[in-house]
Tab-separated table of C-alpha atoms and ligand atoms in Angstrom:
chain	number	residue	atom	x	y	z
A	1	MET	CA	-24.977	-30.766	-20.813
A	2	ARG	CA	-23.112	-28.537	-18.368
A	3	LYS	CA	-25.390	-26.270	-16.396
A	4	LYS	CA	-24.872	-22.517	-16.575
A	5	THR	CA	-22.810	-21.297	-13.599
A	6	THR	CA	-25.066	-19.955	-10.861
A	7	VAL	CA	-23.340	-18.895	-7.695
A	8	LEU	CA	-24.623	-18.745	-4.137
A	9	VAL	CA	-22.670	-16.470	-1.776
A	10	ILE	CA	-23.309	-17.222	1.891
A	11	GLY	CA	-22.260	-14.317	4.102
A	12	ALA	CA	-22.689	-11.725	1.360
A	13	ASN	CA	-23.035	-8.787	3.755
A	14	GLY	CA	-19.600	-9.266	5.314
A	15	GLN	CA	-16.311	-7.465	4.704
A	16	LEU	CA	-15.341	-9.853	1.937
A	17	GLY	CA	-18.728	-11.108	0.825
A	18	SER	CA	-20.016	-7.681	-0.113
A	19	VAL	CA	-17.055	-6.987	-2.409
A	20	LEU	CA	-16.752	-10.525	-3.785
A	21	THR	CA	-20.467	-10.568	-4.667
A	22	LYS	CA	-19.972	-7.504	-6.899
A	23	SER	CA	-16.998	-9.094	-8.676
A	24	LEU	CA	-18.943	-12.300	-9.223
A	25	GLN	CA	-21.888	-10.289	-10.582
A	26	GLU	CA	-19.528	-8.639	-13.083
A	27	LYS	CA	-18.183	-12.032	-14.081
A	28	TYR	CA	-21.359	-14.120	-14.291
A	29	GLY	CA	-24.127	-11.504	-14.573
A	30	CYS	CA	-26.366	-10.104	-11.853
A	31	ASP	CA	-29.064	-12.759	-12.180
A	32	ARG	CA	-26.495	-15.586	-11.846
A	33	VAL	CA	-25.220	-14.550	-8.434
A	34	ILE	CA	-27.452	-15.132	-5.433
A	35	ALA	CA	-26.323	-13.148	-2.416
A	36	SER	CA	-27.439	-14.363	0.992
A	37	ASP	CA	-27.040	-13.419	4.619
A	38	LEU	CA	-29.011	-13.256	7.857
A	39	GLN	CA	-30.764	-10.112	6.689
A	40	PRO	CA	-31.078	-8.132	3.458
A	41	LYS	CA	-28.565	-5.318	3.013
A	42	GLU	CA	-29.842	-1.803	2.431
A	43	GLY	CA	-29.133	-0.566	-1.087
A	44	PHE	CA	-28.002	-3.983	-2.370
A	45	GLU	CA	-28.436	-4.392	-6.110
A	46	GLY	CA	-28.995	-7.932	-7.312
A	47	VAL	CA	-30.696	-11.139	-6.234
A	48	PHE	CA	-30.810	-11.595	-2.466
A	49	GLU	CA	-32.140	-14.405	-0.266
A	50	VAL	CA	-32.228	-14.458	3.514
A	51	ILE	CA	-30.326	-17.567	4.652
A	52	ASP	CA	-29.316	-18.590	8.139
A	53	ALA	CA	-26.641	-21.111	7.150
A	54	THR	CA	-27.194	-23.115	10.341
A	55	ASP	CA	-30.480	-24.156	8.662
A	56	MET	CA	-29.665	-26.771	6.016
A	57	ASP	CA	-33.245	-26.906	4.658
A	58	ARG	CA	-33.142	-23.216	3.891
A	59	ILE	CA	-29.887	-23.591	1.915
A	60	GLN	CA	-31.498	-26.489	0.053
A	61	GLU	CA	-34.546	-24.367	-0.840
A	62	VAL	CA	-32.353	-21.687	-2.374
A	63	ILE	CA	-30.291	-24.270	-4.283
A	64	ASN	CA	-33.525	-25.664	-5.745
A	65	LYS	CA	-34.979	-22.268	-6.557
A	66	TYR	CA	-31.976	-21.080	-8.604
A	67	ASP	CA	-30.311	-24.339	-9.654
A	68	ILE	CA	-27.089	-23.345	-7.903
A	69	THR	CA	-23.808	-24.770	-9.278
A	70	GLN	CA	-21.201	-23.089	-7.040
A	71	ILE	CA	-21.181	-22.018	-3.399
A	72	TYR	CA	-18.909	-19.482	-1.690
A	73	HIS	CA	-19.313	-20.050	2.039
A	74	LEU	CA	-17.953	-16.917	3.716
A	75	ALA	CA	-20.030	-16.772	6.907
A	76	ALA	CA	-18.061	-17.236	10.135
A	77	ILE	CA	-17.422	-15.678	13.496
A	78	LEU	CA	-13.890	-14.275	13.471
A	79	SER	CA	-11.029	-14.579	15.929
A	80	ALA	CA	-11.593	-11.778	18.438
A	81	LYS	CA	-15.376	-12.072	18.702
A	82	GLY	CA	-15.000	-15.853	18.862
A	83	GLU	CA	-12.976	-15.619	22.058
A	84	THR	CA	-15.886	-13.866	23.784
A	85	MET	CA	-18.207	-16.834	23.051
A	86	PRO	CA	-16.133	-19.942	22.330
A	87	LEU	CA	-18.828	-22.636	22.239
A	88	ILE	CA	-21.289	-20.609	20.173
A	89	THR	CA	-18.470	-19.780	17.731
A	90	TRP	CA	-17.530	-23.436	17.363
A	91	ASP	CA	-21.185	-24.409	16.833
A	92	ILE	CA	-21.859	-21.727	14.246
A	93	ASN	CA	-18.615	-22.070	12.297
A	94	MET	CA	-18.804	-25.864	12.128
A	95	LYS	CA	-22.564	-26.253	11.672
A	96	THR	CA	-22.636	-23.841	8.740
A	97	LEU	CA	-19.650	-25.571	7.125
A	98	PHE	CA	-21.149	-29.051	7.506
A	99	ASN	CA	-24.440	-27.805	6.067
A	100	VAL	CA	-22.649	-26.378	3.047
A	101	LEU	CA	-20.517	-29.510	2.530
A	102	GLU	CA	-23.513	-31.815	2.870
A	103	VAL	CA	-25.875	-29.905	0.560
A	104	SER	CA	-23.018	-29.567	-1.914
A	105	ARG	CA	-22.404	-33.308	-1.871
A	106	THR	CA	-26.076	-34.272	-2.180
A	107	ASN	CA	-26.804	-31.703	-4.919
A	108	ASN	CA	-23.650	-32.359	-6.963
A	109	ILE	CA	-22.497	-28.769	-6.584
A	110	GLU	CA	-19.578	-28.294	-9.004
A	111	LYS	CA	-17.321	-26.159	-6.796
A	112	VAL	CA	-17.288	-24.880	-3.232
A	113	PHE	CA	-15.126	-22.098	-1.802
A	114	PHE	CA	-14.332	-22.168	1.907
A	115	PRO	CA	-11.983	-19.526	3.318
A	116	SER	CA	-9.478	-20.533	5.947
A	117	SER	CA	-7.183	-18.102	7.733
A	118	ILE	CA	-3.721	-17.366	9.115
A	119	ALA	CA	-5.471	-18.088	12.427
A	120	VAL	CA	-4.847	-21.821	11.855
A	121	PHE	CA	-1.217	-21.240	12.866
A	122	GLY	CA	-0.074	-21.229	16.477
A	123	GLU	CA	3.139	-21.479	18.413
A	124	GLY	CA	4.208	-24.691	16.660
A	125	ALA	CA	4.645	-22.937	13.302
A	126	PRO	CA	7.638	-20.790	12.335
A	127	LEU	CA	6.772	-17.074	12.583
A	128	GLU	CA	8.658	-16.081	9.454
A	129	HIS	CA	7.701	-17.347	5.989
A	130	THR	CA	5.375	-19.900	7.538
A	131	PRO	CA	5.193	-22.786	5.048
A	132	ASN	CA	1.979	-24.275	3.686
A	133	ASN	CA	2.489	-27.539	5.548
A	134	ALA	CA	3.486	-26.012	8.917
A	135	TYR	CA	2.257	-27.653	12.117
A	136	LEU	CA	-1.200	-26.346	13.058
A	137	ASP	CA	-1.886	-25.666	16.735
A	138	PRO	CA	-4.305	-22.724	16.690
A	139	ALA	CA	-4.952	-20.949	19.974
A	140	THR	CA	-8.366	-19.400	19.170
A	141	VAL	CA	-11.724	-21.084	18.640
A	142	TYR	CA	-11.906	-19.412	15.254
A	143	GLY	CA	-8.498	-20.874	14.327
A	144	ILE	CA	-9.485	-24.315	15.607
A	145	SER	CA	-12.701	-24.189	13.566
A	146	LYS	CA	-10.758	-23.217	10.436
A	147	ALA	CA	-8.106	-25.922	10.944
A	148	ALA	CA	-10.855	-28.511	11.450
A	149	GLY	CA	-12.759	-27.072	8.481
A	150	GLU	CA	-9.721	-27.433	6.212
A	151	ASN	CA	-9.504	-31.110	7.102
A	152	TRP	CA	-13.217	-31.611	6.512
A	153	ALA	CA	-12.898	-29.906	3.139
A	154	GLN	CA	-10.133	-32.357	2.237
A	155	TYR	CA	-12.229	-35.259	3.566
A	156	TYR	CA	-15.171	-34.336	1.316
A	157	PHE	CA	-12.824	-34.098	-1.649
A	158	LEU	CA	-11.117	-37.430	-0.982
A	159	LYS	CA	-14.219	-39.346	0.034
A	160	TYR	CA	-16.893	-37.859	-2.234
A	161	GLY	CA	-14.935	-36.006	-4.919
A	162	LEU	CA	-16.473	-32.686	-3.875
A	163	ASP	CA	-14.353	-29.925	-5.400
A	164	VAL	CA	-13.801	-27.720	-2.344
A	165	ARG	CA	-11.111	-25.057	-2.716
A	166	SER	CA	-9.663	-22.970	0.069
A	167	ILE	CA	-7.256	-20.140	0.838
A	168	ARG	CA	-5.837	-19.102	4.209
A	169	TYR	CA	-6.712	-15.432	4.158
A	170	PRO	CA	-4.372	-12.939	5.821
A	171	GLY	CA	-5.965	-9.841	7.405
A	172	VAL	CA	-8.025	-8.182	4.680
A	173	ILE	CA	-7.795	-4.431	4.111
A	174	GLY	CA	-10.427	-2.745	2.006
A	175	TYR	CA	-12.217	0.577	1.675
A	176	GLN	CA	-15.655	-0.668	0.650
A	177	SER	CA	-16.641	-2.408	3.869
A	178	ILE	CA	-15.811	-2.567	7.561
A	179	PRO	CA	-14.653	-5.818	9.166
A	180	SER	CA	-16.011	-6.862	12.522
A	181	GLY	CA	-14.813	-9.255	15.180
A	182	GLY	CA	-11.299	-9.797	13.801
A	183	THR	CA	-7.818	-9.241	15.227
A	184	THR	CA	-6.604	-7.593	12.030
A	185	ASP	CA	-9.501	-5.084	11.953
A	186	TYR	CA	-7.273	-2.293	13.308
A	187	ALA	CA	-5.591	-2.051	9.909
A	188	VAL	CA	-8.861	-0.932	8.300
A	189	ASP	CA	-10.062	1.304	11.115
A	190	ILE	CA	-6.755	3.208	11.158
A	191	PHE	CA	-7.330	4.501	7.608
A	192	HIS	CA	-10.799	5.835	8.440
A	193	LYS	CA	-9.364	7.715	11.420
A	194	ALA	CA	-6.507	9.154	9.349
A	195	VAL	CA	-8.796	10.423	6.617
A	196	LEU	CA	-11.205	11.910	9.172
A	197	ASN	CA	-8.260	13.577	10.989
A	198	GLU	CA	-9.048	11.740	14.197
A	199	GLU	CA	-6.659	10.166	16.686
A	200	PHE	CA	-6.327	6.375	16.417
A	201	GLU	CA	-6.173	4.046	19.407
A	202	CYS	CA	-4.499	0.783	18.429
A	203	PHE	CA	-5.431	-2.428	20.273
A	204	LEU	CA	-2.146	-4.096	19.223
A	205	GLU	CA	1.411	-3.251	20.249
A	206	LYS	CA	3.296	-1.169	17.736
A	207	GLU	CA	5.773	-3.918	16.771
A	208	THR	CA	3.249	-6.710	16.113
A	209	THR	CA	3.799	-7.746	12.510
A	210	LEU	CA	0.990	-9.644	10.782
A	211	PRO	CA	0.319	-10.902	7.260
A	212	MET	CA	-2.184	-8.633	5.496
A	213	ILE	CA	-3.653	-8.346	2.026
A	214	PHE	CA	-5.414	-5.624	0.047
A	215	ILE	CA	-8.997	-6.334	-0.976
A	216	ASP	CA	-8.327	-6.230	-4.748
A	217	ASP	CA	-5.642	-8.895	-4.333
A	218	VAL	CA	-7.774	-11.132	-2.142
A	219	ILE	CA	-10.777	-10.990	-4.474
A	220	ARG	CA	-8.541	-11.770	-7.436
A	221	ALA	CA	-6.967	-14.692	-5.548
A	222	THR	CA	-10.399	-16.100	-4.687
A	223	ILE	CA	-11.595	-15.943	-8.269
A	224	GLU	CA	-8.272	-17.277	-9.612
A	225	ILE	CA	-8.256	-20.350	-7.380
A	226	MET	CA	-11.877	-21.089	-8.316
A	227	GLU	CA	-11.021	-20.803	-12.030
A	228	ALA	CA	-7.864	-22.932	-11.877
A	229	PRO	CA	-8.031	-26.283	-13.681
A	230	LEU	CA	-9.002	-29.107	-11.327
A	231	GLU	CA	-5.717	-30.960	-11.844
A	232	ASP	CA	-3.685	-27.902	-10.739
A	233	ILE	CA	-5.172	-27.901	-7.233
A	234	SER	CA	-2.760	-30.089	-5.274
A	235	VAL	CA	-3.671	-28.765	-1.807
A	236	ARG	CA	-7.092	-29.847	-0.600
A	237	THR	CA	-6.798	-28.469	2.936
A	238	SER	CA	-6.014	-24.815	2.236
A	239	TYR	CA	-3.439	-22.679	0.406
A	240	ASN	CA	-1.212	-20.146	2.139
A	241	LEU	CA	-1.644	-16.734	0.564
A	242	ALA	CA	0.621	-13.730	1.074
A	243	GLY	CA	-0.051	-10.097	0.315
A	244	THR	CA	2.134	-7.851	2.406
A	245	SER	CA	3.231	-7.921	6.066
A	246	PHE	CA	3.549	-4.993	8.450
A	247	SER	CA	3.284	-3.844	12.053
A	248	PRO	CA	1.042	-1.014	13.300
A	249	LEU	CA	4.144	1.186	13.549
A	250	GLU	CA	5.132	0.555	9.934
A	251	LEU	CA	1.589	1.308	8.822
A	252	VAL	CA	1.509	4.535	10.832
A	253	GLN	CA	4.813	5.594	9.244
A	254	GLU	CA	3.340	4.942	5.807
A	255	ILE	CA	0.151	6.889	6.602
A	256	ARG	CA	2.192	9.785	8.018
A	257	LYS	CA	3.806	10.266	4.597
A	258	LEU	CA	0.366	11.614	3.634
A	259	TYR	CA	-0.907	12.768	7.043
A	260	PRO	CA	2.228	13.940	8.918
A	261	ASP	CA	0.226	14.991	12.009
A	262	PHE	CA	-1.667	11.695	12.361
A	263	LYS	CA	-1.863	10.848	16.079
A	264	VAL	CA	-1.802	7.294	17.411
A	265	LYS	CA	-1.789	5.808	20.874
A	266	TYR	CA	-1.234	2.154	21.681
A	267	ASN	CA	-3.491	0.410	24.121
A	268	PRO	CA	-3.091	-3.359	23.598
A	269	ASP	CA	-5.931	-5.591	24.823
A	270	TYR	CA	-6.755	-9.335	24.642
A	271	ARG	CA	-6.351	-9.246	20.871
A	272	GLN	CA	-2.593	-8.797	21.371
A	273	ASP	CA	-2.387	-12.371	22.714
A	274	ILE	CA	-4.134	-13.644	19.594
A	275	ALA	CA	-1.897	-11.661	17.219
A	276	SER	CA	1.325	-12.669	19.004
A	277	LYS	CA	0.797	-16.307	18.067
A	278	TRP	CA	0.085	-15.669	14.387
A	279	PRO	CA	2.842	-15.598	11.750
A	280	ASP	CA	4.711	-12.431	10.772
A	281	SER	CA	4.889	-13.502	7.160
A	282	ILE	CA	3.612	-16.285	4.952
A	283	ASP	CA	5.299	-18.513	2.373
A	284	ASP	CA	2.783	-18.825	-0.463
A	285	SER	CA	5.080	-20.553	-2.964
A	286	VAL	CA	2.677	-23.506	-3.332
A	287	ALA	CA	-0.116	-21.182	-4.511
A	288	LEU	CA	2.345	-19.594	-6.947
A	289	LYS	CA	3.407	-22.985	-8.292
A	290	ASP	CA	-0.114	-24.468	-8.546
A	291	TRP	CA	-2.244	-21.595	-9.809
A	292	GLY	CA	0.160	-18.726	-10.387
A	293	TRP	CA	-0.677	-16.552	-7.366
A	294	LYS	CA	1.161	-13.206	-7.166
A	295	PRO	CA	0.051	-10.226	-5.049
A	296	LYS	CA	0.140	-6.741	-6.605
A	297	PHE	CA	-0.284	-4.477	-3.562
A	298	ASP	CA	2.585	-3.707	-1.175
A	299	ILE	CA	2.117	-1.522	1.921
A	300	GLU	CA	2.803	1.668	-0.048
A	301	LEU	CA	0.348	1.057	-2.890
A	302	MET	CA	-2.237	-0.252	-0.430
A	303	THR	CA	-1.929	2.880	1.721
A	304	THR	CA	-2.194	5.383	-1.115
A	305	THR	CA	-5.147	3.478	-2.621
A	306	MET	CA	-6.985	3.180	0.711
A	307	ILE	CA	-6.575	6.873	1.438
A	308	GLN	CA	-7.617	7.988	-2.014
A	309	LYS	CA	-10.721	5.755	-2.000
A	310	LEU	CA	-11.749	6.722	1.530
A	311	LYS	CA	-11.364	10.415	0.726
A	312	GLU	CA	-13.746	9.907	-2.193
A	313	LYS	CA	-16.109	7.880	-0.012
A	314	TYR	CA	-16.292	10.436	2.769
A	315	LYS	CA	-16.810	13.278	0.309
A	316	ILE	CA	-19.749	11.307	-1.079
A	317	ASP	CA	-21.026	10.530	2.408
A	318	ILE	CA	-20.821	14.184	3.407
A	319	LYS	CA	-22.690	15.158	0.216
A	320	ASN	CA	-25.366	12.531	0.930
A	321	SER	CA	-25.868	13.607	4.519
A	322	LYS	CA	-26.132	17.247	3.393
A	323	ALA	CA	-28.712	16.264	0.821
A	324	LEU	CA	-30.673	14.449	3.520
A	325	MET	CA	-30.573	17.457	5.793
A	326	LEU	CA	-32.049	19.842	3.188
B	401	LIG	N1	-8.976	-11.339	9.806
B	401	LIG	C1	-9.224	-12.503	10.607
B	401	LIG	C2	-9.274	-12.159	12.040
B	401	LIG	O1	-8.639	-11.216	12.448
B	401	LIG	C3	-8.140	-13.511	10.372
B	401	LIG	O2	-8.573	-14.404	9.413
B	401	LIG	O3	-9.898	-12.860	12.785
């Protein structure tokens, strides 16, 4: 008899993990989703286990305790932070992935999700409409770890039949959580500054176009690929995924439709070198063909949604802080 789906999310406190965990709870029920991270998150509602994913025994304990059937492995050190500690980043990103692949193999886990990234692309790939099978020569440790990880995911599928599924995430833009350590983080921070009427200092040049995606789209894509019939998944490294593409300047112009006085200065740093080697736009036609992927949010809808949600959030935050002060 097929076991009831019970999901373990590793890296549940992160930008994506925190939002994905909620969607999975809605789908499978709160008691069927086990959130995990290095420490518990304040205010989290649901089942939570502390897991350091570099510790395989600890992952095994949690699998045993809840009879886990699916794992979403979201923990990783991202591109910008990774460049400040290359060897530690390689160790952590690869060790955690191997632990997840190995426990999944030995416990007959039904499905594993492993996110890859646009960071797998380097100067050998075309910048525009980068195809799924483009040459991979990543220039960051994070990108190298993801490119290697994609190949290991495929290896576990081919050699052991482990059903690992993967998407190359663009920069993720969401209102619920704050990213940290990434090169695309500016595109979240900028909205907070706009809504708070503060000046924004951008660490990328104004013309640097990057592939981005709104959080609702990326969560939907993640759940859709995991739900797709096994025989429809033809790519066992990782699928390209497109949302929308824009430069800081284009985003500022969009935000200024709502905040005409929004002030921005450009002060590019080492993250500019990372961004310059990533694609401007992504060809995700293989994901469309295999499991019907279509994004819903363009830059305009993303901007109006971000601003509306952040306005609500800050109103709530202001109310809460007032209540605390009384
Ligand atoms: N958002 C990630 C980063 O900037 C890319 O996957 O590192």
